[in-house]
mmCIF file of C-alpha atoms (C1' of nucleotides) in Angstrom:
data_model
loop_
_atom_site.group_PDB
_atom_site.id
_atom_site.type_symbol
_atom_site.label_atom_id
_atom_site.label_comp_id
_atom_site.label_asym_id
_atom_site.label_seq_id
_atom_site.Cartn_x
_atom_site.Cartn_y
_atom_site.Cartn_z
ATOM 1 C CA UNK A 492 0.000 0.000 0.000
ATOM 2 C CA UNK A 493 1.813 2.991 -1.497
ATOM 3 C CA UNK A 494 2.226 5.358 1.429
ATOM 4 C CA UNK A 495 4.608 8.833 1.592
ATOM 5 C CA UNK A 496 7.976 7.101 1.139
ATOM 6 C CA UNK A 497 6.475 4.782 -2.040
ATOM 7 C CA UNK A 498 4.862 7.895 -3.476
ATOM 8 C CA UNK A 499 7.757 9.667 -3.484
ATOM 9 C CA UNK A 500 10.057 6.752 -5.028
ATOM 10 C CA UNK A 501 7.341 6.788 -7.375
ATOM 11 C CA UNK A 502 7.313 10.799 -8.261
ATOM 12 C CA UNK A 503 10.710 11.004 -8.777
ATOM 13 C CA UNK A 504 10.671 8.167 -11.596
ATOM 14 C CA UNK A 505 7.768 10.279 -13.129
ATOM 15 C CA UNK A 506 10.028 13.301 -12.775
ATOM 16 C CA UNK A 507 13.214 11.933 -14.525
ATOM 17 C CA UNK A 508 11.079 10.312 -17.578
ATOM 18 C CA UNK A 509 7.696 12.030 -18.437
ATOM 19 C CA UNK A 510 8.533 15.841 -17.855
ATOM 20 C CA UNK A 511 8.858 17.624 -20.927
ATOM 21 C CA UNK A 512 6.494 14.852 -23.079
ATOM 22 C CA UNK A 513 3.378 15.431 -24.759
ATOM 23 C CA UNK A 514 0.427 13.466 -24.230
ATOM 24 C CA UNK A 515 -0.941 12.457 -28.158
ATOM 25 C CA UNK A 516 -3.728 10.451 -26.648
ATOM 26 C CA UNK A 517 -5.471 9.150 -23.437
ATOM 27 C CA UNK A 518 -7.617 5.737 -23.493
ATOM 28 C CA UNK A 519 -9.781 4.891 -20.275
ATOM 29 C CA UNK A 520 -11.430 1.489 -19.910
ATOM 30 C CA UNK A 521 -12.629 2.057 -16.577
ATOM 31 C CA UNK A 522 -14.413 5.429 -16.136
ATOM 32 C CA UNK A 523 -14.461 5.993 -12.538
ATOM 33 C CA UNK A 524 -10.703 5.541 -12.552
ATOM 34 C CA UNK A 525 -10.628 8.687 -14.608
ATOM 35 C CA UNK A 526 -12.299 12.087 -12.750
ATOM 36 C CA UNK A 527 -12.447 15.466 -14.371
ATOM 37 C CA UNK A 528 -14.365 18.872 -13.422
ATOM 38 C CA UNK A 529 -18.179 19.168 -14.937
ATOM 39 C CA UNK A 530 -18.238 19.525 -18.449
ATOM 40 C CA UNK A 531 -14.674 18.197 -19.181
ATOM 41 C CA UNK A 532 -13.922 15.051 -20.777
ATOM 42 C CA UNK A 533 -10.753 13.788 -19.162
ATOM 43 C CA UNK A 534 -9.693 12.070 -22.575
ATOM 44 C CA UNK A 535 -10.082 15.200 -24.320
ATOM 45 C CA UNK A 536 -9.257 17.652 -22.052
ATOM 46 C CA UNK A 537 -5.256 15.822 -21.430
ATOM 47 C CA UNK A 538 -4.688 15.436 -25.035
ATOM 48 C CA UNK A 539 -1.827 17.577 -26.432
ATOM 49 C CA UNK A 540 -0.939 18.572 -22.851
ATOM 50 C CA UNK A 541 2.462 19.044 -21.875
ATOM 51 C CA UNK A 542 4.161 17.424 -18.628
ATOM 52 C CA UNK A 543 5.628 20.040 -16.674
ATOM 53 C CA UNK A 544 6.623 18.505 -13.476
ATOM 54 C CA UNK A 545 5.530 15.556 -11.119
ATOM 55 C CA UNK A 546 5.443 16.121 -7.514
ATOM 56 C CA UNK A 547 4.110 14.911 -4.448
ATOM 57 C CA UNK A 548 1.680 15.634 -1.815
ATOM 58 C CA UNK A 549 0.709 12.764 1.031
ATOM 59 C CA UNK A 550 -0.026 10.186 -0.546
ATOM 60 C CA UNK A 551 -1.033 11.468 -4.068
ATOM 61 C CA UNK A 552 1.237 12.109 -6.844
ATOM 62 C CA UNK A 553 0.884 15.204 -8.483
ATOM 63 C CA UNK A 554 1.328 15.644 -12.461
ATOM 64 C CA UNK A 555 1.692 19.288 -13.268
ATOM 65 C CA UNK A 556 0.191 20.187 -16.871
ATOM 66 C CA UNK A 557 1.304 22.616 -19.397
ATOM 67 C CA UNK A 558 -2.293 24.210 -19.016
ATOM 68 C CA UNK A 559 -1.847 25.126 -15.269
ATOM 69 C CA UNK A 560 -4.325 22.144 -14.547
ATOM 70 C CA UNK A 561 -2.766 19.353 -12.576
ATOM 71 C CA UNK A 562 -3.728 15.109 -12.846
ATOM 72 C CA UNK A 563 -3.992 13.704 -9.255
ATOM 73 C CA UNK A 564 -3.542 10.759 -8.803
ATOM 74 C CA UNK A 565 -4.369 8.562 -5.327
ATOM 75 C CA UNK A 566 -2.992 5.013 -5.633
ATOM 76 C CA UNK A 567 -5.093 3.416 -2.172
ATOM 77 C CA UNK A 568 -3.910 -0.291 -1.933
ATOM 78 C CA UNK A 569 -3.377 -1.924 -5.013
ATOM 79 C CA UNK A 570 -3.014 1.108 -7.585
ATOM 80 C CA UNK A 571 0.533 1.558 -9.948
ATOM 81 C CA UNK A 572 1.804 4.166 -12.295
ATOM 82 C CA UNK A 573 4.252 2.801 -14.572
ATOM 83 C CA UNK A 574 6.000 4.103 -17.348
ATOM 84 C CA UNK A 575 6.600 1.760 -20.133
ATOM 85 C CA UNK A 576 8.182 1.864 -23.687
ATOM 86 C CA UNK A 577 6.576 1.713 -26.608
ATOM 87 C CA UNK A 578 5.232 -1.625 -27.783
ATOM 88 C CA UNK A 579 5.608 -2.827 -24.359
ATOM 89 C CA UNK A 580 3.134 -4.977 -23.165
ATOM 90 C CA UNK A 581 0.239 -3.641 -20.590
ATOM 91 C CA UNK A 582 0.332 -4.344 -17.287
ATOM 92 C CA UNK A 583 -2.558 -6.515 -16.320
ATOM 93 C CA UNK A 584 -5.444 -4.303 -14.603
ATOM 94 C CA UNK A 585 -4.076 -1.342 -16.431
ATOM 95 C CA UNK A 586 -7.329 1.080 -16.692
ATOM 96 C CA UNK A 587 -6.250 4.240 -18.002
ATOM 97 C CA UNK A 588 -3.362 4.900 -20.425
ATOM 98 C CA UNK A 589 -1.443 8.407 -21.264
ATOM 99 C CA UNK A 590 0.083 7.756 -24.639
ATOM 100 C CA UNK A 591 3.078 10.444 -25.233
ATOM 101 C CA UNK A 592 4.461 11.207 -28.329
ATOM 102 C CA UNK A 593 7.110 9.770 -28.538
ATOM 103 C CA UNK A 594 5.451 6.358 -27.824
ATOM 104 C CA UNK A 595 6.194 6.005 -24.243
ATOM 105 C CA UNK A 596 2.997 5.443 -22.170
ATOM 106 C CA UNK A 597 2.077 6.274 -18.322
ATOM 107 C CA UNK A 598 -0.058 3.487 -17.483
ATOM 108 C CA UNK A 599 -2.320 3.528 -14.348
ATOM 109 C CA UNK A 600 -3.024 -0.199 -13.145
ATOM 110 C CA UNK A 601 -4.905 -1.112 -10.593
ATOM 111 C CA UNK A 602 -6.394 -4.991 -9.797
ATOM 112 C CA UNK A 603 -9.165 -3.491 -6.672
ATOM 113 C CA UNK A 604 -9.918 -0.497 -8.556
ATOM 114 C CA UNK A 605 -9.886 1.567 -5.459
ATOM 115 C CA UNK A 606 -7.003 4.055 -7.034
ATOM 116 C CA UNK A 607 -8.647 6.906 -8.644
ATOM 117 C CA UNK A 608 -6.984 9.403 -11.386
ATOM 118 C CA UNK A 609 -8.501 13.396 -11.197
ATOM 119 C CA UNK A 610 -7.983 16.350 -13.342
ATOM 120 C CA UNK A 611 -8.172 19.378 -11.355
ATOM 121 C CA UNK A 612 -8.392 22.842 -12.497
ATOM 122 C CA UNK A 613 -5.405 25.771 -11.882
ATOM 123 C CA UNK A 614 -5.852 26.587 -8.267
ATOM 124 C CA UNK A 615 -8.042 24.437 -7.211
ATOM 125 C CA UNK A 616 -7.788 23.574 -3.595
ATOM 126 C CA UNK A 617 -8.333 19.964 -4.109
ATOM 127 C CA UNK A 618 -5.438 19.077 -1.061
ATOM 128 C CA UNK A 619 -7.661 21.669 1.145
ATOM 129 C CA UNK A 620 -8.124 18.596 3.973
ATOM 130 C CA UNK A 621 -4.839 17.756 3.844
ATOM 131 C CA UNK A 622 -2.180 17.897 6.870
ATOM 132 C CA UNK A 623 1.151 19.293 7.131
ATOM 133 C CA UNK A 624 3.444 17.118 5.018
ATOM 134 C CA UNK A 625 5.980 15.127 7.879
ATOM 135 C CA UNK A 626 9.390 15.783 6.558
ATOM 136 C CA UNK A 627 8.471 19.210 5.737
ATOM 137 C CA UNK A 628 9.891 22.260 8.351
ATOM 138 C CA UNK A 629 6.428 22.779 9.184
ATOM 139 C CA UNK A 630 6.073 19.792 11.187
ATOM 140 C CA UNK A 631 7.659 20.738 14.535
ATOM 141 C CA UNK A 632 7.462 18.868 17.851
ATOM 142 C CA UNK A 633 5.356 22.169 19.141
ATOM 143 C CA UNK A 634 2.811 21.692 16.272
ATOM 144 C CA UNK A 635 2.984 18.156 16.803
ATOM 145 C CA UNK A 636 2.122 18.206 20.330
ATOM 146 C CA UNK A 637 -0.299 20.807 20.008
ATOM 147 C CA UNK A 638 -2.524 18.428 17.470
ATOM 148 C CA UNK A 639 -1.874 15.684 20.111
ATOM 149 C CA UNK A 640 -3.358 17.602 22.996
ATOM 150 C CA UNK A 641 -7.187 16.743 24.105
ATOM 151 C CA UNK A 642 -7.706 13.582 21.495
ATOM 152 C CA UNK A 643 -8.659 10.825 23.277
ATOM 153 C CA UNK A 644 -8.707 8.912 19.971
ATOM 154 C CA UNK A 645 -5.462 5.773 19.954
ATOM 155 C CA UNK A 646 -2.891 7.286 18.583
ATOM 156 C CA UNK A 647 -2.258 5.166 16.070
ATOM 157 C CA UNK A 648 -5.175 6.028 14.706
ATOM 158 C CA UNK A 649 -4.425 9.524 14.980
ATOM 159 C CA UNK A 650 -1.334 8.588 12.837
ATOM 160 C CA UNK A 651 -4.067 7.649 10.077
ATOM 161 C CA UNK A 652 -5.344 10.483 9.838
ATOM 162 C CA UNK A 653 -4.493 12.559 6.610
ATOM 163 C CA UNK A 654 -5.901 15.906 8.013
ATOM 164 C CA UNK A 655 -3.460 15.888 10.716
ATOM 165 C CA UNK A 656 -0.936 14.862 9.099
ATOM 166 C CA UNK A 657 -0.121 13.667 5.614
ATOM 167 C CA UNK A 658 1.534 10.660 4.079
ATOM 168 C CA UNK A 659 1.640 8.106 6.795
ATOM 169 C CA UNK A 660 -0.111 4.916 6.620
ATOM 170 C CA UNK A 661 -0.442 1.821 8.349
ATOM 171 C CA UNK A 662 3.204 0.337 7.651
ATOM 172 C CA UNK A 663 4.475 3.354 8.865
ATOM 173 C CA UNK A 664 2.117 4.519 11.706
ATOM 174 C CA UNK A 665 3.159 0.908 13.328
ATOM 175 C CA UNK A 666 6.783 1.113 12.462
ATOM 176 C CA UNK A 667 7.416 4.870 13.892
ATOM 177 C CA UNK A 668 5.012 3.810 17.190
ATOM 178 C CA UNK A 669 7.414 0.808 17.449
ATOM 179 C CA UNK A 670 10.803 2.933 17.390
ATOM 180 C CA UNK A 671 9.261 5.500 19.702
ATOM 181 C CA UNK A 672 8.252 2.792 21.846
ATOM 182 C CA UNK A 673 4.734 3.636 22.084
ATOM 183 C CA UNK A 674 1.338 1.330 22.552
ATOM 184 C CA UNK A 675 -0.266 2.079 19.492
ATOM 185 C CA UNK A 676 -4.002 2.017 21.703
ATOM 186 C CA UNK A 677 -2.768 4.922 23.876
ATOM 187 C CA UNK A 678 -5.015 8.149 23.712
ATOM 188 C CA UNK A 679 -2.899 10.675 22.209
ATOM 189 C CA UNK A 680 -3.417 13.245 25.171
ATOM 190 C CA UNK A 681 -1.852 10.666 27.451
ATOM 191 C CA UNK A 682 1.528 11.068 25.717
ATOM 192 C CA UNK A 683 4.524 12.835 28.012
ATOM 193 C CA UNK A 684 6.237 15.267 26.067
ATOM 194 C CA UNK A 685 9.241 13.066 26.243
ATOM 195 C CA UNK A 686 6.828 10.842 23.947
ATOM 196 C CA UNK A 687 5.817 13.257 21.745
ATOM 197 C CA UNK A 688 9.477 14.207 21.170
ATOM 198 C CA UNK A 689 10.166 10.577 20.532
ATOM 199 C CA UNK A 690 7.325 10.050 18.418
ATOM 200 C CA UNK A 691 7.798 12.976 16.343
ATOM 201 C CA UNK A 692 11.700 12.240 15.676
ATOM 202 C CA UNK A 693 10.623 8.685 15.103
ATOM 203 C CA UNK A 694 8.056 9.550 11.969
ATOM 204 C CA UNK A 695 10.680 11.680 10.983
ATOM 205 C CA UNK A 696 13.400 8.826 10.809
ATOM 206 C CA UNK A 697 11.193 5.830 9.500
ATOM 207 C CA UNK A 698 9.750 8.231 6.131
ATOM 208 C CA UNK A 699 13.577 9.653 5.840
ATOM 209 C CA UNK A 700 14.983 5.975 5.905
ATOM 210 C CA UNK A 701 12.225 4.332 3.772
ATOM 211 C CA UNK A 702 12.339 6.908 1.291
ATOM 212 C CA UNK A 703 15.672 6.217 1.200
ATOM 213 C CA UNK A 704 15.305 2.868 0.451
ATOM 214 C CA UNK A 705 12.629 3.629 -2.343
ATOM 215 C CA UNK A 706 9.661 2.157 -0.089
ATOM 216 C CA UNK A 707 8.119 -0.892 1.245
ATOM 217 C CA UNK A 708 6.887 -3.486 -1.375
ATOM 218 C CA UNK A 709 4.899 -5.970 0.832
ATOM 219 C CA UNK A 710 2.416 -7.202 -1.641
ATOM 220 C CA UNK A 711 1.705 -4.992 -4.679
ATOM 221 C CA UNK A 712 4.195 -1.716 -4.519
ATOM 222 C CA UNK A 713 6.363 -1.056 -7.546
ATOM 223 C CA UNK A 714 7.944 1.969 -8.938
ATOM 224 C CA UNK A 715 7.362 3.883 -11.912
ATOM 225 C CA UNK A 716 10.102 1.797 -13.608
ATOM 226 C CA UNK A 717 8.241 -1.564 -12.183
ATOM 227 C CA UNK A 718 10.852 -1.932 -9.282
ATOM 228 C CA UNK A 719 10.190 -2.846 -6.041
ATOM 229 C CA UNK A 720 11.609 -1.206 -2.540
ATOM 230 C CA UNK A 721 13.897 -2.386 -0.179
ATOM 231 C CA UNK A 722 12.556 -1.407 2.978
ATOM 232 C CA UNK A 723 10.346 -4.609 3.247
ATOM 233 C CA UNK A 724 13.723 -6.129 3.965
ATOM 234 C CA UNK A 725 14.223 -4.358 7.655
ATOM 235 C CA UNK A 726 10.935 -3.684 9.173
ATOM 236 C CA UNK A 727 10.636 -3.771 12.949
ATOM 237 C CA UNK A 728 7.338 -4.783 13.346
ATOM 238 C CA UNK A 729 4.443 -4.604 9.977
ATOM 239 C CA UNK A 730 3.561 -8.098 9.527
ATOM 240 C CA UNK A 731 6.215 -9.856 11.823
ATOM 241 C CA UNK A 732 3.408 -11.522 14.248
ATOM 242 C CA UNK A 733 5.488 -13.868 16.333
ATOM 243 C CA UNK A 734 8.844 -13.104 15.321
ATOM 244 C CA UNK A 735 11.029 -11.317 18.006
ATOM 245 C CA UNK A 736 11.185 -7.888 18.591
ATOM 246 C CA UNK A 737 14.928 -6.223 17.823
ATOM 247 C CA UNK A 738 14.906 -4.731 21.202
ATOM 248 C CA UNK A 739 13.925 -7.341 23.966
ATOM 249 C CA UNK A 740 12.744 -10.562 22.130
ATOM 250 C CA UNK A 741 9.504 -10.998 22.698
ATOM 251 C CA UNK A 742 7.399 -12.252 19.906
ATOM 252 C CA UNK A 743 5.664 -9.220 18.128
ATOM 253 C CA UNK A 744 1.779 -9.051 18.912
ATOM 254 C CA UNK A 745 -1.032 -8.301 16.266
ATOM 255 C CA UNK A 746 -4.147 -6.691 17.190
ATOM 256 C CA UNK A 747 -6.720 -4.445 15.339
ATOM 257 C CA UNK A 748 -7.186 -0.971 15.849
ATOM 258 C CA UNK A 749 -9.251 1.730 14.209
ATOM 259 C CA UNK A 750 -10.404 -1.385 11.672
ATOM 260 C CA UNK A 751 -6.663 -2.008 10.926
ATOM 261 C CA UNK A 752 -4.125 -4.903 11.544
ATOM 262 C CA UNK A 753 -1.592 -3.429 14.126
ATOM 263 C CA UNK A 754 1.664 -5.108 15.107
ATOM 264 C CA UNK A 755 3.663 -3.767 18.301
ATOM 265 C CA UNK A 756 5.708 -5.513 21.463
ATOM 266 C CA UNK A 757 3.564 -5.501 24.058
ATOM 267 C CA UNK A 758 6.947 -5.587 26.139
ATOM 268 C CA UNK A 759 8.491 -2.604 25.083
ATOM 269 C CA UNK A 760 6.205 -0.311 24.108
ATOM 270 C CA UNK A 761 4.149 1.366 26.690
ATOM 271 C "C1'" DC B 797 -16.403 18.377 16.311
ATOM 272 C "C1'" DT B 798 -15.354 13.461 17.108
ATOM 273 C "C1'" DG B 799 -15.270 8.799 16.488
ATOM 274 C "C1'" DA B 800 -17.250 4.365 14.825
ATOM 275 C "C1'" DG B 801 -18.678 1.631 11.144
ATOM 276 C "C1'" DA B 802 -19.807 0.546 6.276
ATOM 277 C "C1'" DT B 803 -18.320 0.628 1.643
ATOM 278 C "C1'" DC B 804 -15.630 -0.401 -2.360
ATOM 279 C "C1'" DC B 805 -12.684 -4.728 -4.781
ATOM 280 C "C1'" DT B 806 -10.239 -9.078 -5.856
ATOM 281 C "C1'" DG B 807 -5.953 -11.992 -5.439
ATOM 282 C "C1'" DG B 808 -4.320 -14.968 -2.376
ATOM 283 C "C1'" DG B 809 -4.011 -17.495 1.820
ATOM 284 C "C1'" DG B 810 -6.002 -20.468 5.352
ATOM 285 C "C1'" DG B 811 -8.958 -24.121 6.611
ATOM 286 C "C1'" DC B 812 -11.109 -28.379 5.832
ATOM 287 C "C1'" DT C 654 -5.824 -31.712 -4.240
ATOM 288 C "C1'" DG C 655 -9.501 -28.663 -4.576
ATOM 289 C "C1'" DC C 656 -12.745 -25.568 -3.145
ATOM 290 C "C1'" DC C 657 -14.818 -22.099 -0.399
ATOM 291 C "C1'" DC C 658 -14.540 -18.279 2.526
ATOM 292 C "C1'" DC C 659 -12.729 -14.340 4.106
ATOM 293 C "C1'" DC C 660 -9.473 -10.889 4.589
ATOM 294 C "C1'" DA C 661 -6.275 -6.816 3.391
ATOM 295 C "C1'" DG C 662 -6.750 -1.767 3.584
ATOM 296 C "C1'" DG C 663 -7.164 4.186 2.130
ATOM 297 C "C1'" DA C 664 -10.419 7.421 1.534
ATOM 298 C "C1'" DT C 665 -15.069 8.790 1.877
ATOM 299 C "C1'" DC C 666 -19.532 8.657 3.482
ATOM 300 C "C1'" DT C 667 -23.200 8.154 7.011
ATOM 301 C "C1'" DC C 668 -24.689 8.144 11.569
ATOM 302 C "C1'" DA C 669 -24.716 8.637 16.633
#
DNA sequence: CTGAGATCCTGGGGGC
DNA sequence: TGCCCCCAGGATCTCA
């Protein structure tokens, strides 16, 4: 599940091989993959566009057009965007398709269709719900703390939550809980600032490192060149029910919380 | 406002 | 072996 460190590995693919191209045409099999304003057809409206940059907010990739109009794109679970050569066969569950001029093609594949593609007009504040970006300078232990204080709601859950803050999902939310050595049920106003310090520098450290690494490919996650991440390879906790933790041994516990699989040591985080 | 629960999907894994 | 069931999970919506 592409979160902020797979999106990114992602966008910066897009950026080093599709800025610069123009789309000659756009084919969607699957209409509600493919969103545009009222009274624009996406097909029509992308064709002869320009690329003019590819960046990233949360967990959306953002294709800047030529037009001032930008294609958003959220990936959910199972979603792709893969840039292939010409004559190069389709990936299977491939839905929509932006065919460049030169050939090369920006497929967007996704087996659950839960992924959606959205064309979005200059200056529309389409990210308006959106929280401050983690390994931006605007996400400070003070503003951190402050969003803590007064939720009773787990704070794991409060991890979740894209309004607070932006780009962490459940991978992450359990691996930066882990490192801080937090219970992922506690209320987030029951966090000592000595937490919160923790907690913050440990979100910090596990979207730096991952990113790093070009993400987490646990079941579906590939790049934009069809390459998969490396940080699957040293996670603490996400999916490692039973194994011992890296810090005191104990086996690693899974329980659900706010409707999602959780893993954590019950011994060593509190 | 806040939080809980349902919904959308289908490949793959577990159970028998 | 084969088949069925159910689950994973992000965003969005409804409801209390």
């Amino acid at each position: 599940m592409p979160e902020l460190p797979e999106v990114e590995t992602i966008v910066r693919g897009l950026a080093n091989t599709i800025v610069g191209k123009t789309i000659a045409d756009v084919n969607v099999r699957l209409p509600k993959m493919a969103q545009a304003p009222p009274r624009v057809r996406f097909e029509r409206a992308l064709r002869g566009e320009r690329i003019a940059g590819v960046t990233r907010r949360g967990k959306y990739a953002v294709v800047a057009l030529g037009s001032g109009r930008s294609l958003v794109t959220s990936l959910r679970m199972t979603g792709r965007l893969v840039v292939q050569r010409p004559r190069e066969r389709d990936y299977p569950g491939t839905h929509v398709i932006l065919r460049f001029t030169d050939g090369v093609r920006l497929s967007f594949a996704d087996v659950r269709t839960f992924g959606r593609m959205r064309l979005v007009e200059p200056g529309e504040p389409w990210d308006r719900d959106l929280g401050v970006e983690p390994l931006s300078s605007g996400f400070t232990q003070e503003g951190f703390a402050a969003m803590l204080s007064g939720r009773t709601t787990p704070v794991k859950a409060f991890l979740l939550d894209q309004r607070r803050i932006a780009g962490i999902g459940n991978i992450y939310a359990c691996e930066a809980l882990w490192e801080a050595r937090i219970r992922p049920g506690r209320p987030a106003k029951a966090l000592t600032k000595a937490a919160i310090d923790r907690l913050h520098l440990a979100i910090v450290d596990v979207l730096t490192r991952a990113t790093d690494m070009r993400g987490t490919s646990v079941d579906d996650y590939v790049d934009a060149a069809g390459l998969e991440g490396g940080f699957q390879n040293v996670l603490s906790v996400y999916g490692r029910l039973g194994l011992p933790c890296a810090r005191c041994g104990k086996p690693i516990v899974r329980t659900v919380l706010a409707q999602r699989g959780t893993w954590w040591c019950r011994t060593c985080q509190r």
